[in-house]
Coordinates of C-alpha atoms in Angstrom, one line a residue:
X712 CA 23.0 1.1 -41.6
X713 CA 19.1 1.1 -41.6
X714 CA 17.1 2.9 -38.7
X715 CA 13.9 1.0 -36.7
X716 CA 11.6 3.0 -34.8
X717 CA 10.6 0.6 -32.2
X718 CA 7.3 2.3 -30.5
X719 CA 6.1 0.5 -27.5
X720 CA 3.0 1.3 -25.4
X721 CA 4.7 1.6 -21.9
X722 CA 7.9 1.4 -19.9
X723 CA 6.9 -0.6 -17.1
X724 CA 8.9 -3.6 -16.3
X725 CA 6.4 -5.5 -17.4
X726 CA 6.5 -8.8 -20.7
X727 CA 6.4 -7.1 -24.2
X728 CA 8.5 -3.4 -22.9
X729 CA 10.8 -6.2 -21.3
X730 CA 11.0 -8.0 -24.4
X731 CA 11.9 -5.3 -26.8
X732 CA 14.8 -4.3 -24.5
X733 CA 16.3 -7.3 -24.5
X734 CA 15.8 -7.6 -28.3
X735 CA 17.1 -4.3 -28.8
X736 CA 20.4 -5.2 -26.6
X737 CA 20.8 -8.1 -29.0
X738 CA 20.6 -6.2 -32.0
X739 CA 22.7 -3.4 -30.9
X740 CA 25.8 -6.1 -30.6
X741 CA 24.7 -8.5 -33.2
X742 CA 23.3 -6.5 -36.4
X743 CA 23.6 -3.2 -38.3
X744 CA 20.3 -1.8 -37.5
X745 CA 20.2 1.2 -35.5
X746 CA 17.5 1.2 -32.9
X747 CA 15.4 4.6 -31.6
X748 CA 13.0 4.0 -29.4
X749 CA 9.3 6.0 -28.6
X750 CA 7.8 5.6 -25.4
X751 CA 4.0 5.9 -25.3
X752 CA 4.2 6.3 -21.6
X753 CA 6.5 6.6 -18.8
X754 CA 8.2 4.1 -17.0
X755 CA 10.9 2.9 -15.4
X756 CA 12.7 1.1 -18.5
X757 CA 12.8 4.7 -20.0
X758 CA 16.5 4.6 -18.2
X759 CA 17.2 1.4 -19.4
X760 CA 16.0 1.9 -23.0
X761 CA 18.0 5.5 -23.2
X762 CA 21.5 3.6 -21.8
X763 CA 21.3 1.5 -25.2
X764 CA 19.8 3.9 -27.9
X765 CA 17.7 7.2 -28.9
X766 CA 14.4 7.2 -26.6
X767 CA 11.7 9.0 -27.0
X768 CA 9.3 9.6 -24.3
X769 CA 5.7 10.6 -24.7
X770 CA 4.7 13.1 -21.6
X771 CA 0.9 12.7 -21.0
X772 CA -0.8 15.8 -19.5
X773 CA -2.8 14.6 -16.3
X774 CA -6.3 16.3 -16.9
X775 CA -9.8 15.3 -16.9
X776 CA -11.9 13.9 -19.9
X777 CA -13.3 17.4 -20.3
X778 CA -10.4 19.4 -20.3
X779 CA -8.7 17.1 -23.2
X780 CA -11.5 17.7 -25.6
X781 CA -11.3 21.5 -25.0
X782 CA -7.4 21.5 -25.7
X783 CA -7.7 19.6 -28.4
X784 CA -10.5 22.0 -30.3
X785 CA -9.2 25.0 -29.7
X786 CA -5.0 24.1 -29.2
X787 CA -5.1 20.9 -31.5
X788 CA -0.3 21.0 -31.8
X789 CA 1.7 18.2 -33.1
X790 CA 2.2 16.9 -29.8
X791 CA -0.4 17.1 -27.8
X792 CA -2.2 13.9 -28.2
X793 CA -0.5 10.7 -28.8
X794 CA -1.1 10.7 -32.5
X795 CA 0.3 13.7 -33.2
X796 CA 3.7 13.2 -30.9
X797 CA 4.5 9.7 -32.9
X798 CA 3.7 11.5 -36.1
X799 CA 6.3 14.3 -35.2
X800 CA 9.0 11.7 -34.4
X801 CA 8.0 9.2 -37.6
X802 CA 8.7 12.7 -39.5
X803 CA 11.9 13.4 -37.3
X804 CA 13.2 9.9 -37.7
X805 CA 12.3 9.0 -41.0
X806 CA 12.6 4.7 -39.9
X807 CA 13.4 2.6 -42.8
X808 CA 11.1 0.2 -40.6
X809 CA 8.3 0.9 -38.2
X810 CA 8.1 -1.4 -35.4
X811 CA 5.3 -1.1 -33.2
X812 CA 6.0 -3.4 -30.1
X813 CA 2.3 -4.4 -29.1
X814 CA -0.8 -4.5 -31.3
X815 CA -2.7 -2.3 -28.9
X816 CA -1.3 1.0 -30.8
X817 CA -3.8 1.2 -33.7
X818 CA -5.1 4.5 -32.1
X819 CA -1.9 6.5 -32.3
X820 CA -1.4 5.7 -36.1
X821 CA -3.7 8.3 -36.8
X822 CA -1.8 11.0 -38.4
X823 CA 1.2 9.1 -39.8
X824 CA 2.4 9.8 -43.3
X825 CA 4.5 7.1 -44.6
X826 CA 6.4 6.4 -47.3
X827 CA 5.1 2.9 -47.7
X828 CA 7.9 2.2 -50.5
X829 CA 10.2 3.6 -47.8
X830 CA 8.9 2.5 -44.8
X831 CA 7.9 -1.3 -43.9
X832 CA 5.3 -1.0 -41.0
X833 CA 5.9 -4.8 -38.7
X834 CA 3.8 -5.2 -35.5
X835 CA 4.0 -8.0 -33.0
X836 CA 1.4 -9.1 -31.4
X837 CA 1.8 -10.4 -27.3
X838 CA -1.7 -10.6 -27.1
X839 CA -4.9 -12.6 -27.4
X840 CA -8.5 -11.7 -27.3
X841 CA -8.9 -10.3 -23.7
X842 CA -6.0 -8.2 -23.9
X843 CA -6.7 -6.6 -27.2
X844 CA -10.3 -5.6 -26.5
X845 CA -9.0 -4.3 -22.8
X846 CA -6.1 -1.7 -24.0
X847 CA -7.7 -1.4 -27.6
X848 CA -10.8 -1.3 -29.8
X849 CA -11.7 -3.5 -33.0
X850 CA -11.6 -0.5 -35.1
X851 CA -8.0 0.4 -33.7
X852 CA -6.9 -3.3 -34.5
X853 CA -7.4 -3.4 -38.0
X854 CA -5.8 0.1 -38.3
X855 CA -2.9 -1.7 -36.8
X856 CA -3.5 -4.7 -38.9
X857 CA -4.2 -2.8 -42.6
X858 CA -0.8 -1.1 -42.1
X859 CA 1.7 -3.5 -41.2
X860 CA 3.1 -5.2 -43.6
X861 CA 3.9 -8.1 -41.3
X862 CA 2.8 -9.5 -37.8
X863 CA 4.9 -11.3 -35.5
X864 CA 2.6 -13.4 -33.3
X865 CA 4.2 -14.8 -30.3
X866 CA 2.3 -17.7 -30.3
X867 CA 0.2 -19.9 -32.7
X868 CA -2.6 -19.1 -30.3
X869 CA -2.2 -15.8 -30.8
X870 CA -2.4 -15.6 -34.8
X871 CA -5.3 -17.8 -35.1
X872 CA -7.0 -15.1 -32.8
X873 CA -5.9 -12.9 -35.5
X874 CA -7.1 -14.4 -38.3
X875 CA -10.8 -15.9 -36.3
X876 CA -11.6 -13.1 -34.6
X877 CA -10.0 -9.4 -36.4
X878 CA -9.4 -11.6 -40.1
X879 CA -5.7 -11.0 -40.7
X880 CA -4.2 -12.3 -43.3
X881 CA -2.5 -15.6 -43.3
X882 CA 0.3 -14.7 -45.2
X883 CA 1.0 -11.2 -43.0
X884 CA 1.7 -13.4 -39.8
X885 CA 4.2 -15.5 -38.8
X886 CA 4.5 -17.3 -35.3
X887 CA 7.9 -16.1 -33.7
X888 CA 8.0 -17.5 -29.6
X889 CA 9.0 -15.4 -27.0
X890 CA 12.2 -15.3 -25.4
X891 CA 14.6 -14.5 -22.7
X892 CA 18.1 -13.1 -22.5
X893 CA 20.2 -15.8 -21.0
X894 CA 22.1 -18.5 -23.1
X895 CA 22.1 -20.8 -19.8
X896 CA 20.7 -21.8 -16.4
X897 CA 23.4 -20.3 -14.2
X898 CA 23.1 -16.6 -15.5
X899 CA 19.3 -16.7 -13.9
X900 CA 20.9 -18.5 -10.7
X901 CA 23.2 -15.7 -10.4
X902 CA 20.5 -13.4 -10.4
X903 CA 19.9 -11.5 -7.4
X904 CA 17.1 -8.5 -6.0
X905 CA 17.6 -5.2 -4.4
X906 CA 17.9 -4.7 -1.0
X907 CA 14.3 -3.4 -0.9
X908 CA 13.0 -6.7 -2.3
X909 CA 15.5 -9.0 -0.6
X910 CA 12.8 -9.7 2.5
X911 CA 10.5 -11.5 0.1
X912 CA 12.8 -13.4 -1.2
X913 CA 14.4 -14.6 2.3
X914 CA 11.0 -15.4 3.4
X915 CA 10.3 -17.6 0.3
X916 CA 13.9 -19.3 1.2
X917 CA 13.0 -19.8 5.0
X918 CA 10.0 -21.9 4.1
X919 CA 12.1 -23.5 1.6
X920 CA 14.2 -24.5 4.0
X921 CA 11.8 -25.9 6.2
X922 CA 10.7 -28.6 4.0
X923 CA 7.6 -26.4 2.9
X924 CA 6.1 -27.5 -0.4
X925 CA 6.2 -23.9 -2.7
X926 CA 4.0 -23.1 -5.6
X927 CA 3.0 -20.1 -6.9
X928 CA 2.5 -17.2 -9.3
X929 CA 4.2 -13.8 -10.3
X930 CA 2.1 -10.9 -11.9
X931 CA -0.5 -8.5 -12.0
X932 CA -3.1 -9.3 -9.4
X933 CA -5.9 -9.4 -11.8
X934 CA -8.6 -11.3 -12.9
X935 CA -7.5 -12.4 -16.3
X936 CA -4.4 -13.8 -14.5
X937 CA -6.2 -15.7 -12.4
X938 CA -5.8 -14.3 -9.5
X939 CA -9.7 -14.4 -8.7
X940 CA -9.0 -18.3 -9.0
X941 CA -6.4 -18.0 -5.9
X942 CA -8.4 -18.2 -3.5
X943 CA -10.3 -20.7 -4.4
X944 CA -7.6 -23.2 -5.2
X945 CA -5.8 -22.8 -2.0
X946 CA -9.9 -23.9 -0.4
X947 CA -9.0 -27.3 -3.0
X948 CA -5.3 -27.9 -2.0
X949 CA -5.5 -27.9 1.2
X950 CA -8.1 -30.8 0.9
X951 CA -6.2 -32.6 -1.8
X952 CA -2.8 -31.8 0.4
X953 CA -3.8 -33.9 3.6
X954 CA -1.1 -33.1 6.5
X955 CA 2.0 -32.2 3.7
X956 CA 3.2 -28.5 4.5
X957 CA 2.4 -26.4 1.4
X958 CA 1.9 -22.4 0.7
X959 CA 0.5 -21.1 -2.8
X960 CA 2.4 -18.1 -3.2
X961 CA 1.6 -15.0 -5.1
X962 CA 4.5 -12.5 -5.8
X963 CA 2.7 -9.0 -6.9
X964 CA 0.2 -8.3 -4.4
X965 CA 1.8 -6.8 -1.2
X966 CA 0.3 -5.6 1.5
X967 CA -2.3 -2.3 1.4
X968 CA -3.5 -2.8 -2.3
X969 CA -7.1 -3.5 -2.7
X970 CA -6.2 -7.0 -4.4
X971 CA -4.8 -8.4 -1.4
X972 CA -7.3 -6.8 0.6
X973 CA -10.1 -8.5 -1.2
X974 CA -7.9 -12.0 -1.6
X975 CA -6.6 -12.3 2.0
X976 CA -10.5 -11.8 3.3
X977 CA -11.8 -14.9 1.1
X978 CA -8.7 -17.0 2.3
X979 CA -10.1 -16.2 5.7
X980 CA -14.0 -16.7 4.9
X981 CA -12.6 -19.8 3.4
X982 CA -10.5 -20.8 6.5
X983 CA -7.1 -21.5 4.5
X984 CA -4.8 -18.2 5.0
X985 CA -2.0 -20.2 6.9
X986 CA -1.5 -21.9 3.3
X987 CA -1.4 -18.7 1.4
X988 CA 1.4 -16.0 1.2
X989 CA 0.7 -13.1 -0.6
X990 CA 4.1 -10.9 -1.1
X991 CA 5.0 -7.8 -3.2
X992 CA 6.6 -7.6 -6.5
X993 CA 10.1 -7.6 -6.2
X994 CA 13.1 -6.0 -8.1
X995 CA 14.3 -9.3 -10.0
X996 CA 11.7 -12.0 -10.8
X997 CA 13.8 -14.4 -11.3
X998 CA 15.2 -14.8 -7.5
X999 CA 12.0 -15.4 -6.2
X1000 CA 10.6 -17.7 -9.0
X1001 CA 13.3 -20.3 -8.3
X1002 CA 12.4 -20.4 -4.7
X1003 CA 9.4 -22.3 -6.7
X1004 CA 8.8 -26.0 -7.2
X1005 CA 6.0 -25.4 -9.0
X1006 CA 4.6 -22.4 -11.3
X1007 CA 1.1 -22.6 -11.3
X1008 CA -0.2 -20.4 -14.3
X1009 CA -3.7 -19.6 -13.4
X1010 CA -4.1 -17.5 -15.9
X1011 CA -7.3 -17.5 -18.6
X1012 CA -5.2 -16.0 -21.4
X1013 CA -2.1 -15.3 -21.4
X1014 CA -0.1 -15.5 -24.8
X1015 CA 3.4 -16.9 -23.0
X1016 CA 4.3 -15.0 -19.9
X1017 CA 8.1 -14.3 -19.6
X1018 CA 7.6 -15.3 -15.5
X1019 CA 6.7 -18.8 -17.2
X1020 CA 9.6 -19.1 -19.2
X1021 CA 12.2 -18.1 -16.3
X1022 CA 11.0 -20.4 -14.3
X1023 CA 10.9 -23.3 -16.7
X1024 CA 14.6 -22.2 -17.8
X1025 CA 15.8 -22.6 -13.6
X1026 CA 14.1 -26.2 -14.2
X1027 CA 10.9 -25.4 -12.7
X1028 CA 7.4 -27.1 -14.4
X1029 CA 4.4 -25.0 -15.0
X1030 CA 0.9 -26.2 -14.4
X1031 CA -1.4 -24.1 -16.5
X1032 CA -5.3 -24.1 -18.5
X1033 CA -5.4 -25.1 -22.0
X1034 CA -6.9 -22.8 -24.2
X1035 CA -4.9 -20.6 -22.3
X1036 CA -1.9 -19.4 -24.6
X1037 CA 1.5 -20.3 -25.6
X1038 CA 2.8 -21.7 -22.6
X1039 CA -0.3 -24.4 -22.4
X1040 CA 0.6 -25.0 -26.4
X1041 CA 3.8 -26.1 -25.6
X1042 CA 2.1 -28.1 -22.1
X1043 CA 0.7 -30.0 -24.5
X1044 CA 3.7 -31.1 -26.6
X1045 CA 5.0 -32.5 -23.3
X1046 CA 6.8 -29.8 -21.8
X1047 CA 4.4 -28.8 -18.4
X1048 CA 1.4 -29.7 -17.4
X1049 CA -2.2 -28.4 -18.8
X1050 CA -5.4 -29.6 -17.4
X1051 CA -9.3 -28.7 -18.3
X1052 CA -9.9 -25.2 -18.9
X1053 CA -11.1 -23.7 -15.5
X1054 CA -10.8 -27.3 -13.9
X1055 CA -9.3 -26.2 -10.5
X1056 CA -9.7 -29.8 -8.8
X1057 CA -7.9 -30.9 -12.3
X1058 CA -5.3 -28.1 -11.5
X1059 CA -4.5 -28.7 -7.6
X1060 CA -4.4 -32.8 -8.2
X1061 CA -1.7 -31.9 -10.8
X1062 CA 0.6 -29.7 -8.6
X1063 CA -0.4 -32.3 -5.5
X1064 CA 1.0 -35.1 -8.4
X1065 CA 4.1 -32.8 -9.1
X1066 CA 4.2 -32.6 -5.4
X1067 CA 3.9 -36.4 -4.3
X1068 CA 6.4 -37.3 -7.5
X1069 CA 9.7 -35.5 -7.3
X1070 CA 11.6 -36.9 -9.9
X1071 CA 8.6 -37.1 -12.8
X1072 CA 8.7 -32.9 -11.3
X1073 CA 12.2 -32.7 -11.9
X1074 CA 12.4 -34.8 -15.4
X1075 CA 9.4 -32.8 -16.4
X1076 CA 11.0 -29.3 -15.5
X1077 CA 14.3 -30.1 -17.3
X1078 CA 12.6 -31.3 -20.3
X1079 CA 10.8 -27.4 -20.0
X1080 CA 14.6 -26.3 -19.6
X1081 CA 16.1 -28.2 -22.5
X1082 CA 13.1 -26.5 -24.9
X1083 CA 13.8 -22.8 -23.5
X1084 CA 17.3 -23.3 -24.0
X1085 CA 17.2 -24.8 -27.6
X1086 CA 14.3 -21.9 -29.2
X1087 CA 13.0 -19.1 -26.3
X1088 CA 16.5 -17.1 -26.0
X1089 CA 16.9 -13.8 -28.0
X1090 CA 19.9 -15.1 -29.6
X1091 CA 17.4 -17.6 -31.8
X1092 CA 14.5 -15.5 -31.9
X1093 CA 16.5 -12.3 -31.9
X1094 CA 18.0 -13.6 -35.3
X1095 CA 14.4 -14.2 -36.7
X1096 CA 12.9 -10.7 -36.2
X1097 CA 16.1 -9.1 -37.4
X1098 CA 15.6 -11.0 -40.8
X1099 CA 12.2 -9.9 -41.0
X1100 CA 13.4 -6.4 -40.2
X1101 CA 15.5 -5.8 -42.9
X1102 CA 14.1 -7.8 -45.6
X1103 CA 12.8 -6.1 -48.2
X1104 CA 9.7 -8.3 -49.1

C-alpha cells in the first residue's frame, strides 16, 4: 500500500478543497493508496477530510506583519511558518507521492527534502492566469513547476497558460477535466440544504412557481467572477426582456456584506432592483442551482467551476465568455452557450434566446448532461489521477 500526502491550500467549501475530497472518497473505496491529508488553513472540510483519513491542519498565528518577521529571526521552529510545518509532516509521513492540490503552494516548498527517487512530486493546477498571480507569485510558480514531476491541468485552457505564460513543459502536463461525485441526475435531485439555508431556496421555488423566468450565478462575489458585470447585465435584460417576468439571481452575496451593498446601490442607480435577487450562500449548492433555468457564468476566468458542472448535470445550460476557461471550451464543442468575450448585449440576447426557446434550452441542457455524465464524474477522472499517482514514470 503506497501513501499520498495530498496538501491543499484551504478547507473552505469551496472548487479544488471540494474536489480533492471527493477524489480522496473515491480512492479510499476504489484503490490501495492510503491518503493523509495537510491543511494549509482552516476550514470547515477539516471535519470532512479527518472522517475519511489522517489530516493535518496548519494553525496560523493571527499577528501583524511586524510581529512575524520578529518571531521568525529570533524563534525561527519547524512549525512556525508554513514551510517549516509541511516540511515537518513531509519528514513525518515520508509520501511515496506528493500531491499538492492547487498550484498556488510554491511558497511553502521551501524547506522540503525529498527523496526524489522516493518521492514523485504531482501538482494540479485549477487555475488560470488571474488566479495564480492573486494567491501566488511567478517565482513561487516555477518552484511549484521545477519540482513536480507531473501537472494535472483541469483544462486545456489551463495548460496552455502554463506553458505561454510560466513555460512548463509540454510533456509534464496532462489535461485531466474536473469532476463531480454523482454517477446520475437523481442523486443531485435528492439533494437537499440545511434548515439555515432552506429560506433561500424556498424563495428561489416561490418565483419558480410563479412562472418567473430564473437565471443566475453561485460564487464568490468578486470581480474576476463577474460579479462587477451583474449589475450591468440586469440594466440590458430588462431591455431585451420586454414585459416577460425574469430575476438574475446571485446565490453568495447576502445581506450586510459590502458586495451586496455596493451591487444593490447600482441596481438602484440603474433603476432595475425588482429584476435582481441577491441571496446568501447556502449549505448545498446544488438545491438552489436547479431552481435555475439558466446558469449564466459571468465569469472572466474561471478554469471549470464545479457550480457549472452541477447545474449542467440537473439539465441546466450555461451561458458563459469565451476565453473564459474550461466550461466555455466545452460551450464551444456544442454543449452551452459562449458569446464574445465581455459582450454583455451578446450575453443577455443569449439567455433572452434560451428564454424565448424552451426546448432548444432543454435539448441544449441535456446534451450538457449527457457530456458530464459520460467524462466529469470522479469515477472516470478519479481512475485517471490514480494511474498517474502510482505510476512510476
Amino acid at each position: 500500500m503506497s501513501t499520498t500526502l495530498f496538501v491543499c491550500h484551504e478547507g473552505q467549501r469551496t472548487g479544488a478543497p471540494l474536489l480533492l475530497l471527493w477524489l480522496i472518497r473515491w480512492l479510499v473505496a476504489n484503490t490501495s493508496i492510503r491518503p493523509v491529508v495537510a491543511l494549509m488553513r482552516e476550514g470547515p472540510l477539516q471535519e470532512e477530510f479527518s472522517a475519511v483519513c489522517p489530516t493535518y491542519t496548519f494553525a496560523r498565528p493571527v499577528q501583524e506583519r511586524w510581529h512575524r518577521r520578529l518571531r521568525r529571526k529570533f524563534s525561527p521552529t519547524a512549525t512556525n511558518d508554513p514551510d517549516g510545518w509541511l516540511a515537518s509532516i513531509v519528514a513525518e509521513v515520508k509520501p511515496d507521492c506528493l500531491y499538492l492540490n492547487t498550484l498556488v503552494l510554491g511558497a511553502s516548498l521551501a524547506r522540503l527534502e525529498l527523496d526524489r527517487s522516493q518521492t514523485r512530486v504531482i501538482s494540479h493546477a485549477h487555475e488560470m492566469e488571474i488566479g495564480l498571480l492573486l494567491s501566488s507569485t511567478p517565482a513561487d510558480i516555477k518552484t511549484q513547476l521545477d519540482s513536480s514531476d507531473k501537472v494535472i491541468c483541469c483544462a486545456e485552457s489551463v495548460k496552455q497558460n502554463l506553458l505561454e505564460i510560466h513555460h512548463a513543459s509540454p510533456s509534464q502536463c496532462i489535461v485531466i477535466p474536473e469532476y463531480i461525485p454523482y454517477s446520475k441526475p437523481d442523486e443531485l435531485m435528492r439533494l437537499h440544504c440545511n434548515e439555515a439555508s432552506q429560506p433561500v431556496v424556498d424563495t428561489l421555488q416561490k418565483l419558480r412557481d410563479e412562472g418567473v423566468f430564473l437565471f443566475g450565478f453561485a460564487g464568490s462575489p468578486i470581480d474576476r467572477k463577474g460579479f462587477d458585470l451583474f449589475p450591468q447585465l440586469v440594466k440590458i435584460c430588462a431591455s431585451q426582456f420586454g414585459g416577460t417576468p425574469f430575476r438574475a439571481v446571485w446565490v453568495g452575496c447576502g445581506p450586510g456584506s459590502l458586495p451586496y451593498v455596493k451591487a444593490n446601490r447600482d441596481l438602484r442607480l440603474l433603476g432595475v432592483s425588482e429584476h435582481a435577487l441577491l441571496l446568501p450562500g447556502v449549505s448545498c449548492g446544488a438545491a438552489a442551482l436547479r431552481q435555475l433555468d439558466v446558469m449564466a457564468l459571468l465569469a472572466r476566468e474561471d478554469p471549470y467551476p464545479v457550480v457549472a458542472l452541477e447545474a449542467g448535470a440537473m439539465g441546466i445550460p450555461t451561458v458563459c465568455f469565451r476565453q473564459s476557461g474550461g466550461i466555455a471550451d466545452l460551450a464551444e464543442q456544442g454543449y452551452g452557450v459562449a458569446v464574445d468575450y465581455l459582450n454583455l448585449d451578446a450575453f443577455a440576447a443569449a439567455i433572452h434566446k434560451l428564454q424565448r426557446n424552451p426546448d432548444e434550452s432543454h435539448q441544449l441542457g441535456n446534451c450538457f448532461q449527457e457530456r458530464i455524465f459520460n467524462t466529469n464524474t470522479v469515477e472516470i477522472q478519479g481512475a485517471a489521477i490514480a494511474s498517474i499517482i502510482q505510476s512510476k514514470a
